[in-house]
GROMACS .gro file of C-alpha atoms in nm:
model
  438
    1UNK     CA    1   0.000   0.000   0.000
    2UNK     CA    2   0.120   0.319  -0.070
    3UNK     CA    3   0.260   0.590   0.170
    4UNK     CA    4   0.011   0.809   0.240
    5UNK     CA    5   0.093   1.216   0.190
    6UNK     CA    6  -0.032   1.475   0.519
    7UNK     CA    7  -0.308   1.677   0.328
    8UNK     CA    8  -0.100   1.998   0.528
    9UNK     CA    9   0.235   1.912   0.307
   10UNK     CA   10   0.049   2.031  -0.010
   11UNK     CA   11  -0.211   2.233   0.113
   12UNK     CA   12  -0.230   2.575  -0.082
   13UNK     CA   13  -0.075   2.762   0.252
   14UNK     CA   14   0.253   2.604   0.173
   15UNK     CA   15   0.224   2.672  -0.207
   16UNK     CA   16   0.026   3.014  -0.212
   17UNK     CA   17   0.003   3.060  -0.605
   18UNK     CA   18  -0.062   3.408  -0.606
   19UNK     CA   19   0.231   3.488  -0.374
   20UNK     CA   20   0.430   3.253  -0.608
   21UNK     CA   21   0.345   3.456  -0.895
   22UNK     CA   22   0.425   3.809  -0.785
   23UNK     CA   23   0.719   3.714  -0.617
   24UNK     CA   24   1.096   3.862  -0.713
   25UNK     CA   25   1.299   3.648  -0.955
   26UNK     CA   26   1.659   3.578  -0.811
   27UNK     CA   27   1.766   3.737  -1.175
   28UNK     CA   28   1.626   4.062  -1.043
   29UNK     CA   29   1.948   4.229  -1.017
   30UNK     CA   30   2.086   4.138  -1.366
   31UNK     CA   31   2.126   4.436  -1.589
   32UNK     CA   32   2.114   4.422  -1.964
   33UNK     CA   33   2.423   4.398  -2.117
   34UNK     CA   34   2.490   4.580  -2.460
   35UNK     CA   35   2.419   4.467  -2.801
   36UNK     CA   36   2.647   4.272  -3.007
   37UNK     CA   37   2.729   4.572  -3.236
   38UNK     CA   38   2.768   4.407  -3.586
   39UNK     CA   39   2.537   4.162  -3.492
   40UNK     CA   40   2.252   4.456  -3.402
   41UNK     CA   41   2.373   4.640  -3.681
   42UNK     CA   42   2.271   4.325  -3.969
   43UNK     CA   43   1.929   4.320  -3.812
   44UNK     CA   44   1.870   4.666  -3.852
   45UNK     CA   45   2.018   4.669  -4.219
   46UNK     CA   46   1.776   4.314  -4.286
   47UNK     CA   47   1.429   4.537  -4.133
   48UNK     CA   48   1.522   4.809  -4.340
   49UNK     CA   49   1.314   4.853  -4.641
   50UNK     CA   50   1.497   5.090  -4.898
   51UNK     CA   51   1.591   4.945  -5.219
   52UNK     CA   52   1.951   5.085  -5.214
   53UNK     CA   53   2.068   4.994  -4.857
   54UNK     CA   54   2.441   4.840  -4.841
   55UNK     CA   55   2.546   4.616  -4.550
   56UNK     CA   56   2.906   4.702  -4.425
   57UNK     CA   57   2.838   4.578  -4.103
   58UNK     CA   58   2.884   4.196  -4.087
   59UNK     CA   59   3.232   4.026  -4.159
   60UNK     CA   60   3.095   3.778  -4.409
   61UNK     CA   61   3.189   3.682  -4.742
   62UNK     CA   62   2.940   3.806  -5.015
   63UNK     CA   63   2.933   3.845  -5.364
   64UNK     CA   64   2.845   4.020  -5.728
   65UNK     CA   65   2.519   3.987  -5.616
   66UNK     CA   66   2.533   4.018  -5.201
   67UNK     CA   67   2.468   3.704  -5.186
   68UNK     CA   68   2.624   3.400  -4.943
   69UNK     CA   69   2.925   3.219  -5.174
   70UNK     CA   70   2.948   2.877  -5.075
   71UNK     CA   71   3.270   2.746  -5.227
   72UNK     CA   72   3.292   2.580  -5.535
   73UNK     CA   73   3.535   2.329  -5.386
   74UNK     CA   74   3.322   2.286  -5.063
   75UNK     CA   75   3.049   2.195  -5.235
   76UNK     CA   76   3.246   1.926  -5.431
   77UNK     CA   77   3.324   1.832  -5.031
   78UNK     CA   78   3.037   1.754  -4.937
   79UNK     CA   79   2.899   1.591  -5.271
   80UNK     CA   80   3.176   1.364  -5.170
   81UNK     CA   81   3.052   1.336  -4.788
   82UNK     CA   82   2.696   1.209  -4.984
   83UNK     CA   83   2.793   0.954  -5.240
   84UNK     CA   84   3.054   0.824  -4.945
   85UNK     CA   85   2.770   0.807  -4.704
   86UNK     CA   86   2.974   0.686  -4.428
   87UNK     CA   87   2.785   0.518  -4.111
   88UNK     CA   88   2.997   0.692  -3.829
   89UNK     CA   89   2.932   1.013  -3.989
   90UNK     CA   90   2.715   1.138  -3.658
   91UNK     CA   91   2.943   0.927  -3.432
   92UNK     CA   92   3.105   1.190  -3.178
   93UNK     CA   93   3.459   1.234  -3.249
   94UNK     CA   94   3.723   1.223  -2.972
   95UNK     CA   95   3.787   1.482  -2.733
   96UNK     CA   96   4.068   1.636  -2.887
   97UNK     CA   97   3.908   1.611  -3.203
   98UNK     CA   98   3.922   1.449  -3.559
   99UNK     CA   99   4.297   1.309  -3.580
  100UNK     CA  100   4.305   1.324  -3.922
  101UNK     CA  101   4.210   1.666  -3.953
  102UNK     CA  102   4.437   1.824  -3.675
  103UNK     CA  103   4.762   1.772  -3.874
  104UNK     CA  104   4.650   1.873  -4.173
  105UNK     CA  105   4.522   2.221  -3.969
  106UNK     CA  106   4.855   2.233  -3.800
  107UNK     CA  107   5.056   2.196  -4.141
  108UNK     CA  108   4.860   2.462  -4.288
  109UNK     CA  109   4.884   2.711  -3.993
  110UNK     CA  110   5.242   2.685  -3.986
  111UNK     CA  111   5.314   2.612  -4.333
  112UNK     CA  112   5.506   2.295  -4.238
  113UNK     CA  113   5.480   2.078  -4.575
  114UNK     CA  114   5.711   1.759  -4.560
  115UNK     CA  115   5.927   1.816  -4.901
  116UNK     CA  116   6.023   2.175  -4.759
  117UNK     CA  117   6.430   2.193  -4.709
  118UNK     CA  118   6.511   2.259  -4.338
  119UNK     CA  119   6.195   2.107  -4.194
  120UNK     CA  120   6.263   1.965  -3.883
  121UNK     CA  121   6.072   1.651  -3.749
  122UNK     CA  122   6.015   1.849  -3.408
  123UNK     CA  123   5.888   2.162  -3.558
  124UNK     CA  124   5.561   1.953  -3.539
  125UNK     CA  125   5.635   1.745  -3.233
  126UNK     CA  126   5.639   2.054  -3.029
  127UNK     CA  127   5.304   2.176  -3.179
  128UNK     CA  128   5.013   2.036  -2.923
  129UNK     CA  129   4.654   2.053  -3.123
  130UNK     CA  130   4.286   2.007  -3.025
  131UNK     CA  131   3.962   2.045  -3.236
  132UNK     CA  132   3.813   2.333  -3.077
  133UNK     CA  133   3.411   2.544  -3.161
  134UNK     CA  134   3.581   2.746  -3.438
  135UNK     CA  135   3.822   3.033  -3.414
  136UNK     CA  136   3.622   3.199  -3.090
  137UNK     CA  137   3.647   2.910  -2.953
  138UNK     CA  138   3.990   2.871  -2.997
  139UNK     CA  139   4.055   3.158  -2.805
  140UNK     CA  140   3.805   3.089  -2.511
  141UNK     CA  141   3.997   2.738  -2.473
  142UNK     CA  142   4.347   2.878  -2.448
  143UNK     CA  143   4.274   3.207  -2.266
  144UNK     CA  144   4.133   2.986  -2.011
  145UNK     CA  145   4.425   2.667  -2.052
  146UNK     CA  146   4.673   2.995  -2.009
  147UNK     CA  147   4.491   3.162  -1.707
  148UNK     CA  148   4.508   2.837  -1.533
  149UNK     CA  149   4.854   2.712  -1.613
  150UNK     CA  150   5.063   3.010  -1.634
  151UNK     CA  151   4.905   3.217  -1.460
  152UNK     CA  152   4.972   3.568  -1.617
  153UNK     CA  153   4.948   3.911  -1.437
  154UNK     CA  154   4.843   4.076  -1.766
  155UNK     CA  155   4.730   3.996  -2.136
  156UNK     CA  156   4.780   4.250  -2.402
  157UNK     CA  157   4.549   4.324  -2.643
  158UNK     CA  158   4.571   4.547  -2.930
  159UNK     CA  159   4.334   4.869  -2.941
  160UNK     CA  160   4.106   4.837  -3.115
  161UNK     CA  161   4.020   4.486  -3.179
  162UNK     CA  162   3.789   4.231  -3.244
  163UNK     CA  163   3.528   4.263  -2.980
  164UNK     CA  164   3.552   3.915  -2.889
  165UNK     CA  165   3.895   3.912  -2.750
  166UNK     CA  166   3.840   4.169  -2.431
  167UNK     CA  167   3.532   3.944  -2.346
  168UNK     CA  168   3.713   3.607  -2.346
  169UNK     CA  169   4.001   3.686  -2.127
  170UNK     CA  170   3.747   3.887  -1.882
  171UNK     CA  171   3.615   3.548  -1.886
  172UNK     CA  172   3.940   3.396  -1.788
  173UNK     CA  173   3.998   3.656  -1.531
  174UNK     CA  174   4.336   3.756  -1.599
  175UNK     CA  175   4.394   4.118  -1.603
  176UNK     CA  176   4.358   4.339  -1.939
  177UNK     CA  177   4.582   4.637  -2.090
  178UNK     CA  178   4.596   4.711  -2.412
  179UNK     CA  179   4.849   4.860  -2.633
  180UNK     CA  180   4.802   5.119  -2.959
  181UNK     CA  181   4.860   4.900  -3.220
  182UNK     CA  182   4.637   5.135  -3.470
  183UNK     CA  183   4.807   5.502  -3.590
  184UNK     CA  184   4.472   5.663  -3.656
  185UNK     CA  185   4.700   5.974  -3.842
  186UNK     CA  186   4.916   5.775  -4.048
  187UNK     CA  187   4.634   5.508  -4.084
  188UNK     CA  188   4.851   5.227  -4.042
  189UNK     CA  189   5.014   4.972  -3.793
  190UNK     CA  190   5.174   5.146  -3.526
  191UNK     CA  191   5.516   4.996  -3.448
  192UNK     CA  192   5.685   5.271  -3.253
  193UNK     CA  193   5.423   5.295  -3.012
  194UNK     CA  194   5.320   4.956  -2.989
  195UNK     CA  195   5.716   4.839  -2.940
  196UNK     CA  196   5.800   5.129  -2.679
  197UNK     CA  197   5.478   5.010  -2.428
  198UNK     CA  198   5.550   4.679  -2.449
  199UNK     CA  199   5.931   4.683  -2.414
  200UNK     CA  200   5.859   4.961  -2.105
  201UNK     CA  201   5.563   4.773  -1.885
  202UNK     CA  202   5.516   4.429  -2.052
  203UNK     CA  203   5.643   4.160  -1.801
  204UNK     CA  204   5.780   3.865  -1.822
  205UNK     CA  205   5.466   3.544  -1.847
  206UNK     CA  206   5.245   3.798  -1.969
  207UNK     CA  207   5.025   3.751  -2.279
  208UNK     CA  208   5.009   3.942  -2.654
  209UNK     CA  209   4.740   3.956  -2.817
  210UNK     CA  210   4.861   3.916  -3.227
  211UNK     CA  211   4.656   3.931  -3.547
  212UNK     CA  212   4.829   3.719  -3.800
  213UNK     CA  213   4.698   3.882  -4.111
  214UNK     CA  214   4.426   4.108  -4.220
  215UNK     CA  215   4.398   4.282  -3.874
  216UNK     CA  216   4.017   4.297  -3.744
  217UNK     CA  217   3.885   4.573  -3.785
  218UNK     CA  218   4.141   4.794  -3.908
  219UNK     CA  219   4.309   4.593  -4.207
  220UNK     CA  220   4.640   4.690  -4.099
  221UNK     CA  221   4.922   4.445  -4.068
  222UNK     CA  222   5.285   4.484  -3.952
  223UNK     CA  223   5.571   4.399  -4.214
  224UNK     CA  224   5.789   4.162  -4.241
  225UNK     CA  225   6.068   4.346  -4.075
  226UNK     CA  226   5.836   4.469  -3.784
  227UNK     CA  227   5.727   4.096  -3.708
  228UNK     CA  228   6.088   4.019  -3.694
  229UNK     CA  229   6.119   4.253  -3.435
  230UNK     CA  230   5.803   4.160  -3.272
  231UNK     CA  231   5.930   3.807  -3.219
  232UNK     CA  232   6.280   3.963  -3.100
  233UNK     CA  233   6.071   4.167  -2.847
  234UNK     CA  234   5.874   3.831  -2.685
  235UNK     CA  235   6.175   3.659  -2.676
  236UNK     CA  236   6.363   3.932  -2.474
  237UNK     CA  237   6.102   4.028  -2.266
  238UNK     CA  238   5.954   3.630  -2.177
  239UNK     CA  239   5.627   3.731  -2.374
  240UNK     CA  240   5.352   3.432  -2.443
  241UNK     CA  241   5.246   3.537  -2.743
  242UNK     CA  242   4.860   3.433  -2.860
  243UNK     CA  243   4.817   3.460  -3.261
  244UNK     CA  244   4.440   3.452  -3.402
  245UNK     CA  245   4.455   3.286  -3.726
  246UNK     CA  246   4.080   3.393  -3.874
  247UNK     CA  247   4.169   3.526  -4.229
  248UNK     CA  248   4.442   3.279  -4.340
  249UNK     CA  249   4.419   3.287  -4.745
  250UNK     CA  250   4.190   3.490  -4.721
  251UNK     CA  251   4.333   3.816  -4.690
  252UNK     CA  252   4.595   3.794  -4.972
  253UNK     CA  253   4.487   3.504  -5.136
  254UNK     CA  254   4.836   3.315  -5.049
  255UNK     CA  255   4.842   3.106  -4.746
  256UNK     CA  256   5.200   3.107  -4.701
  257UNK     CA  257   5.219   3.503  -4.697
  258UNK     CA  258   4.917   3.516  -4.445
  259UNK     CA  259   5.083   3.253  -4.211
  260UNK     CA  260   5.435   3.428  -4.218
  261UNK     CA  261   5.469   3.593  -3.871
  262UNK     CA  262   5.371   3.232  -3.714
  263UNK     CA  263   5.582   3.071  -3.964
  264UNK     CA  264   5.855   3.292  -3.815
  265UNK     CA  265   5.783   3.293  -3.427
  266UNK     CA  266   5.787   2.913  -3.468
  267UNK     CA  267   6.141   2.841  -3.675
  268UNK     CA  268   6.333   3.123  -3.552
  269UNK     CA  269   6.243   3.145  -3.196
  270UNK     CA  270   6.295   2.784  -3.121
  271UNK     CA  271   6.304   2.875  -2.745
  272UNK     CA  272   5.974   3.035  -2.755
  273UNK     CA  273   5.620   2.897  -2.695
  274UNK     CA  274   5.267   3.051  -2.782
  275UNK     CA  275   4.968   2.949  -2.885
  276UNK     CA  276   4.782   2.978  -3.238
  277UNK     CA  277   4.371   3.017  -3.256
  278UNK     CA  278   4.272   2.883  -3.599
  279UNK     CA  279   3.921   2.929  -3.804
  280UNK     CA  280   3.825   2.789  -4.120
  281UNK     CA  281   3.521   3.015  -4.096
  282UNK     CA  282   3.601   3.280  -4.366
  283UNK     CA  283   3.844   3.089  -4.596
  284UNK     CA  284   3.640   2.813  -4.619
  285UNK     CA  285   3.303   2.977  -4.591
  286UNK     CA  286   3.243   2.765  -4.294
  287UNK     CA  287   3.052   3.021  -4.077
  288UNK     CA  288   2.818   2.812  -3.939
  289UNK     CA  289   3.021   2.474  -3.920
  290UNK     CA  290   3.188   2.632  -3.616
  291UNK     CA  291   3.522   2.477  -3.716
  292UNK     CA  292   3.847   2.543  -3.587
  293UNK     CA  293   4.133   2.458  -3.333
  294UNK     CA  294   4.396   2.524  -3.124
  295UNK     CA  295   4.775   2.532  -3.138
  296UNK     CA  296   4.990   2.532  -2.828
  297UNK     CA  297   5.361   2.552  -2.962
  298UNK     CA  298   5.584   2.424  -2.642
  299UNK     CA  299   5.966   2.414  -2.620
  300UNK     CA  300   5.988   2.060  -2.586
  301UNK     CA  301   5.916   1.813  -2.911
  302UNK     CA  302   5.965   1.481  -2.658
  303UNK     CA  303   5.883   1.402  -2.257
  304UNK     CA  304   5.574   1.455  -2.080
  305UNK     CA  305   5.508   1.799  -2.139
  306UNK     CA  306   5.333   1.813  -2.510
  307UNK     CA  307   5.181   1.499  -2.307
  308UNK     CA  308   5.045   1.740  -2.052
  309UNK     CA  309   4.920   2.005  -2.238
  310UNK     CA  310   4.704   1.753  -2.444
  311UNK     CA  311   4.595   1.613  -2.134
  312UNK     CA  312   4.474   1.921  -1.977
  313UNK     CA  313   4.352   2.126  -2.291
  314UNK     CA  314   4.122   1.772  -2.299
  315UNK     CA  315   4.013   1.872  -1.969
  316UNK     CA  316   3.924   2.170  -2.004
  317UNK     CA  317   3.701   2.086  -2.356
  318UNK     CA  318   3.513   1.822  -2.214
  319UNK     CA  319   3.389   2.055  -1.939
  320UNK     CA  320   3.328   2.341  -2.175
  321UNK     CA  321   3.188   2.157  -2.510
  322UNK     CA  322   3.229   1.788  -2.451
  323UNK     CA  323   3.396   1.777  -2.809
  324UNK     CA  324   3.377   1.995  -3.158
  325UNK     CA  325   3.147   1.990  -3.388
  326UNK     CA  326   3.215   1.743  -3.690
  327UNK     CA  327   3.063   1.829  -4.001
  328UNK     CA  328   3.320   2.137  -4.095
  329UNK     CA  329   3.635   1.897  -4.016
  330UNK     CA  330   3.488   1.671  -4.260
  331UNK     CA  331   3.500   1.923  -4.540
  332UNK     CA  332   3.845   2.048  -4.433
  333UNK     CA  333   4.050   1.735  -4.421
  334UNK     CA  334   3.861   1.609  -4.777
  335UNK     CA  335   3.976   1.919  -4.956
  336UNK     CA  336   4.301   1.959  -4.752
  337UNK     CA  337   4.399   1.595  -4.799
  338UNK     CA  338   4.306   1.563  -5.165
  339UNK     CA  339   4.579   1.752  -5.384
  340UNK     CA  340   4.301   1.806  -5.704
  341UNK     CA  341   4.040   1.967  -5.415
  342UNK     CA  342   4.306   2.153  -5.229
  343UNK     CA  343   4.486   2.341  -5.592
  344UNK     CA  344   4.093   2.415  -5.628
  345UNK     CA  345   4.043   2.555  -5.316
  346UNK     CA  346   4.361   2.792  -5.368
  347UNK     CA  347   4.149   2.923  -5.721
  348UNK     CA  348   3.818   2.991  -5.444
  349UNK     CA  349   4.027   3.181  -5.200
  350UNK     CA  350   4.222   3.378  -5.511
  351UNK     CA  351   3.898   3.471  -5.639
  352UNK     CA  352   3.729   3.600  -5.293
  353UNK     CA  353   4.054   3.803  -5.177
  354UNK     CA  354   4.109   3.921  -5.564
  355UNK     CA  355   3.728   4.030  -5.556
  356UNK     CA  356   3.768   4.281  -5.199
  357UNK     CA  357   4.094   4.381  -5.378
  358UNK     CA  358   3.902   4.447  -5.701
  359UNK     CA  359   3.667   4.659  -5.446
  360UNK     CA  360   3.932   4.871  -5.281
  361UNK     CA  361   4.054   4.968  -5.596
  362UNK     CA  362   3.684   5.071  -5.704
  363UNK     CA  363   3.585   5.239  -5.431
  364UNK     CA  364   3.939   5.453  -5.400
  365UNK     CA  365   3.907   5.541  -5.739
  366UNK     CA  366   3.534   5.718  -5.700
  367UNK     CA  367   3.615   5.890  -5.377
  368UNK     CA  368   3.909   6.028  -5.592
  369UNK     CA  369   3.694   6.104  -5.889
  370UNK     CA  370   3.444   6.305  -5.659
  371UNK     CA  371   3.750   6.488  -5.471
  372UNK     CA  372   3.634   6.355  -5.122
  373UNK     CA  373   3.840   6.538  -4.860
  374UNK     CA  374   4.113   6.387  -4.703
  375UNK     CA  375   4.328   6.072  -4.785
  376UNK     CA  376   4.210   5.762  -4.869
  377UNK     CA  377   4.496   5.568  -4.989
  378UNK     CA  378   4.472   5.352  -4.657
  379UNK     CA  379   4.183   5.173  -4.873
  380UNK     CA  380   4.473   5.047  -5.069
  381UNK     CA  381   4.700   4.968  -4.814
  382UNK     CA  382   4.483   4.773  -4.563
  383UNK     CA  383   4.431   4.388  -4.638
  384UNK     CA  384   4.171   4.143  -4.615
  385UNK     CA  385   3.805   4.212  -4.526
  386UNK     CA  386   3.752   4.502  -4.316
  387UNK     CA  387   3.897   4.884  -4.358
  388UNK     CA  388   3.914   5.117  -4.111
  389UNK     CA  389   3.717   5.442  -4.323
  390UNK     CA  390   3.812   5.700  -4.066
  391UNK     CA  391   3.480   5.815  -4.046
  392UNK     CA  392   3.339   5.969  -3.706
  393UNK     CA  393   3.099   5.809  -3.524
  394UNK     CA  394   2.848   6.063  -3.593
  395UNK     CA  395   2.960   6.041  -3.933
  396UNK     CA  396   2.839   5.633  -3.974
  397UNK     CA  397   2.525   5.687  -3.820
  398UNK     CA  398   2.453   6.000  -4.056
  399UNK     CA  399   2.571   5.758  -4.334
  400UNK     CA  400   2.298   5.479  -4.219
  401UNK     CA  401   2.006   5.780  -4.166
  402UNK     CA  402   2.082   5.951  -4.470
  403UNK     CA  403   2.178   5.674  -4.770
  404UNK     CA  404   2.079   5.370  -4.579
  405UNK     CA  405   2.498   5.228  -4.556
  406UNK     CA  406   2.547   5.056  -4.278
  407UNK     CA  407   2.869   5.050  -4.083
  408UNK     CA  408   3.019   4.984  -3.727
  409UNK     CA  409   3.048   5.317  -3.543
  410UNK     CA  410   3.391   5.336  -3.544
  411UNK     CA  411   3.389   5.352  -3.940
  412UNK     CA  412   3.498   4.989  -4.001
  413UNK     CA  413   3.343   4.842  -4.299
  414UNK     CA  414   3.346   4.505  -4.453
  415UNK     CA  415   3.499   4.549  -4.808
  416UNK     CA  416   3.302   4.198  -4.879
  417UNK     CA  417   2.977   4.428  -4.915
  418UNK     CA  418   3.101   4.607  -5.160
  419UNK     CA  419   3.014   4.543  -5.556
  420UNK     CA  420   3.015   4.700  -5.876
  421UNK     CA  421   2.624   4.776  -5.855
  422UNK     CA  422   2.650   4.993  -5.498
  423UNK     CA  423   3.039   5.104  -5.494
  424UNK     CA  424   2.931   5.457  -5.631
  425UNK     CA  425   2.618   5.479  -5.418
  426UNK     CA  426   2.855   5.429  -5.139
  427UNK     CA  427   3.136   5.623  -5.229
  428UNK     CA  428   2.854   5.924  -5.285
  429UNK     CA  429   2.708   5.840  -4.937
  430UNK     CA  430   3.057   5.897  -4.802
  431UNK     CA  431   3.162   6.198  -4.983
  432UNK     CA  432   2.839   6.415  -4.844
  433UNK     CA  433   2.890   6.295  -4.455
  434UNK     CA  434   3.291   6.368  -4.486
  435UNK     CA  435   3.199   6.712  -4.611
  436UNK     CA  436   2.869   6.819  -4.390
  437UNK     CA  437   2.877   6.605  -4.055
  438UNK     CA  438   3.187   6.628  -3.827
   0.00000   0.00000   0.00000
């Protein structure tokens, strides 16, 4: 027989529903944070009405038409993934991630290919790799793998930068500064200042912040010769530096160029570790695949310690994510590991970065032709998808009221959104706010 239940134990002056109902929620006290700003932005631009609006906003590949691109050779990818139909294609992978695809990320990142002279057999033995929830990801895992390991007083991040990276080490609780990588007069990189703060207050175990090509959201990369000294700097100084690897092939079309700097921290500064965030997002048009992963380059290629790392980056996934997404590996290692689909894939990424290039050009040449004040051959000069205008504030949100362009408020635009049927309109739009709104 069953237990019986006191009639008092749920009697309604125990459980008084209207009291229930009125009562304070324990999330009382949250506040409302802000708005994802290019994120806000693309709604506003999609409930927008008027026939000649431009989106600027959103760092995502478009084309002729403004329309999504998904690669030719992607496609080909996952024709492949269909006729193959393999029965352990929704099987989880492991942990760290799909083994066959991790090398093949790590070769490209580095631009460690086997028949290269001087390759040595622990340039990749000291390189520790997991699968990781794309390029933000990436950075959330090692931010948080560094914050408990090491233990740094400080990480340096560039000002500006993408919005992401403040957020992710506030999550990690390790303390933020950042340093002036952009000259917003000379409308370029800004070595001198950038090499001065960190060489005067940098310490040794902290963290930098580095961009490895196409700079987000300026566009503005260091040279060769400044990388050089970059490394020279970390070295000196016992800097961890932290490269995020989102525009590889992408900016210039040429992987090895857009890998350089990591390519050079990793062979010339044998005695120096750091960590590489990779996305396949934009250079394989993988935005919602969420694919990516993480490179954490140690000064030992035998012993326990890669061992170690693995072991606790492993950790710290499990608790986070359980394990990466599979779908986007898939695609990658097919076209990666298939010499035919990868020399393809090098034609798709020539033809998106030779298509922005092809837009920089235009839209320089009609701010010219209309004798818009001030200089605009930074629109030349900055790589890969974004451009840092140098418009005010005020001056993008007149652009949005007035002509219906939409970009960030700190004048970044994506070049992407850009085509031959509204690269006049725009260039118009910006020659009346540069000459009538301060």
């Amino acid at each position: 027989m069953a237990p019986q239940i006191e009639d008092s134990l749920i009697s309604p002056q125990f459980y008084p529903l209207g009291k229930a109902a009125t009562s304070e929620s324990r999330f009382g006290s949250l506040s409302i944070p802000p708005k994802d700003e290019p994120f806000a932005l693309h709604g506003e631009y999609l409930s927008d009405p008027h026939p000649n609006k431009v989106n600027l906003g959103i760092g995502v590949y478009r084309t002729e038409d403004g329309g999504p691109w998904p690669l030719n050779v992607v496609e080909e990818a996952e024709a492949q993934l269909h006729r193959e139909r393999d029965e352990g294609r929704h099987e989880y992978l492991a942990i760290q991630g799909d083994l066959d695809f991790l090398p093949l990320a790590r070769d490209l990142a580095f631009s460690l290919q086997e028949h290269e002279l001087g390759l040595q057999r622990g340039d990749k033995d000291r390189i520790v790799s997991i699968q990781t929830v794309s390029g933000t990801g990436a950075n959330r895992l090692g931010a948080e793998f560094l914050a408990r390991s090491l233990k740094p007083c400080t990480v340096w991040i560039p000002e500006p930068t993408w919005g992401n990276h403040h957020a992710i080490w506030e999550l990690a609780q390790v303390q933020i500064k950042t340093y002036p990588y952009y000259d917003f007069e000379g409308k370029c990189f800004n070595y001198g200042e950038t090499a001065q703060l960190l060489a005067n207050e940098a310490k040794g175990g902290d963290v930098v912040i580095f961009h490895a090509c196409a700079h987000n959201p300026t566009g503005a990369d260091p040279s060769k010769e400044q990388w050089m000294q970059l490394a020279n700097l970390c070295q000196t100084k016992s800097l961890f530096p932290f490269f995020d690897l989102a525009y590889q092939g992408f900016a210039s079309g040429n992987l090895e160029e857009d890998a350089w700097a990591i390519r050079h921290f990793l062979q010339s500064r044998p005695q120096l570790e750091f960590c590489v965030a990779q996305s396949f997002s934009k250079n394989f048009g993988l935005y919602g695949q969420r694919t990516g992963a993480l490179h954490v380059v140690t000064t030992s290629d035998t012993g326990k310690v890669p061992q170690a790392v693995l072991a606790n980056l492993n950790l710290l996934a499990r608790s986070e994510y359980g394990m990466a997404p599979r779908s986007g590996s898939d695609i990658v290692k097919i076209v990666l590991g298939s010499k035919e689909l990868r020399e393809k894939w090098h034609g798709d990424l020539k033809h998106m970065s030779g298509r922005i290039i092809a837009m920089r050009q235009a839209l320089y040449d009609e701010l010219v032709r209309l004798g818009t004040p001030g200089t605009w051959e930074h629109i030349l000069s900055q790589i890969g998808m974004f451009t840092y205008t140098g418009l005010t504030a005020n001056q993008a949100l007149a652009i949005r009221e007035r002509h219906h362009v939409y970009m960030l408020q700190s004048g970044r635009v994506s070049m992407s959104g850009l085509n031959t049927k509204n690269v006049c309109y725009t260039a118009k739009a910006i020659d009346d706010v540069v000459r009538t709104v301060a």
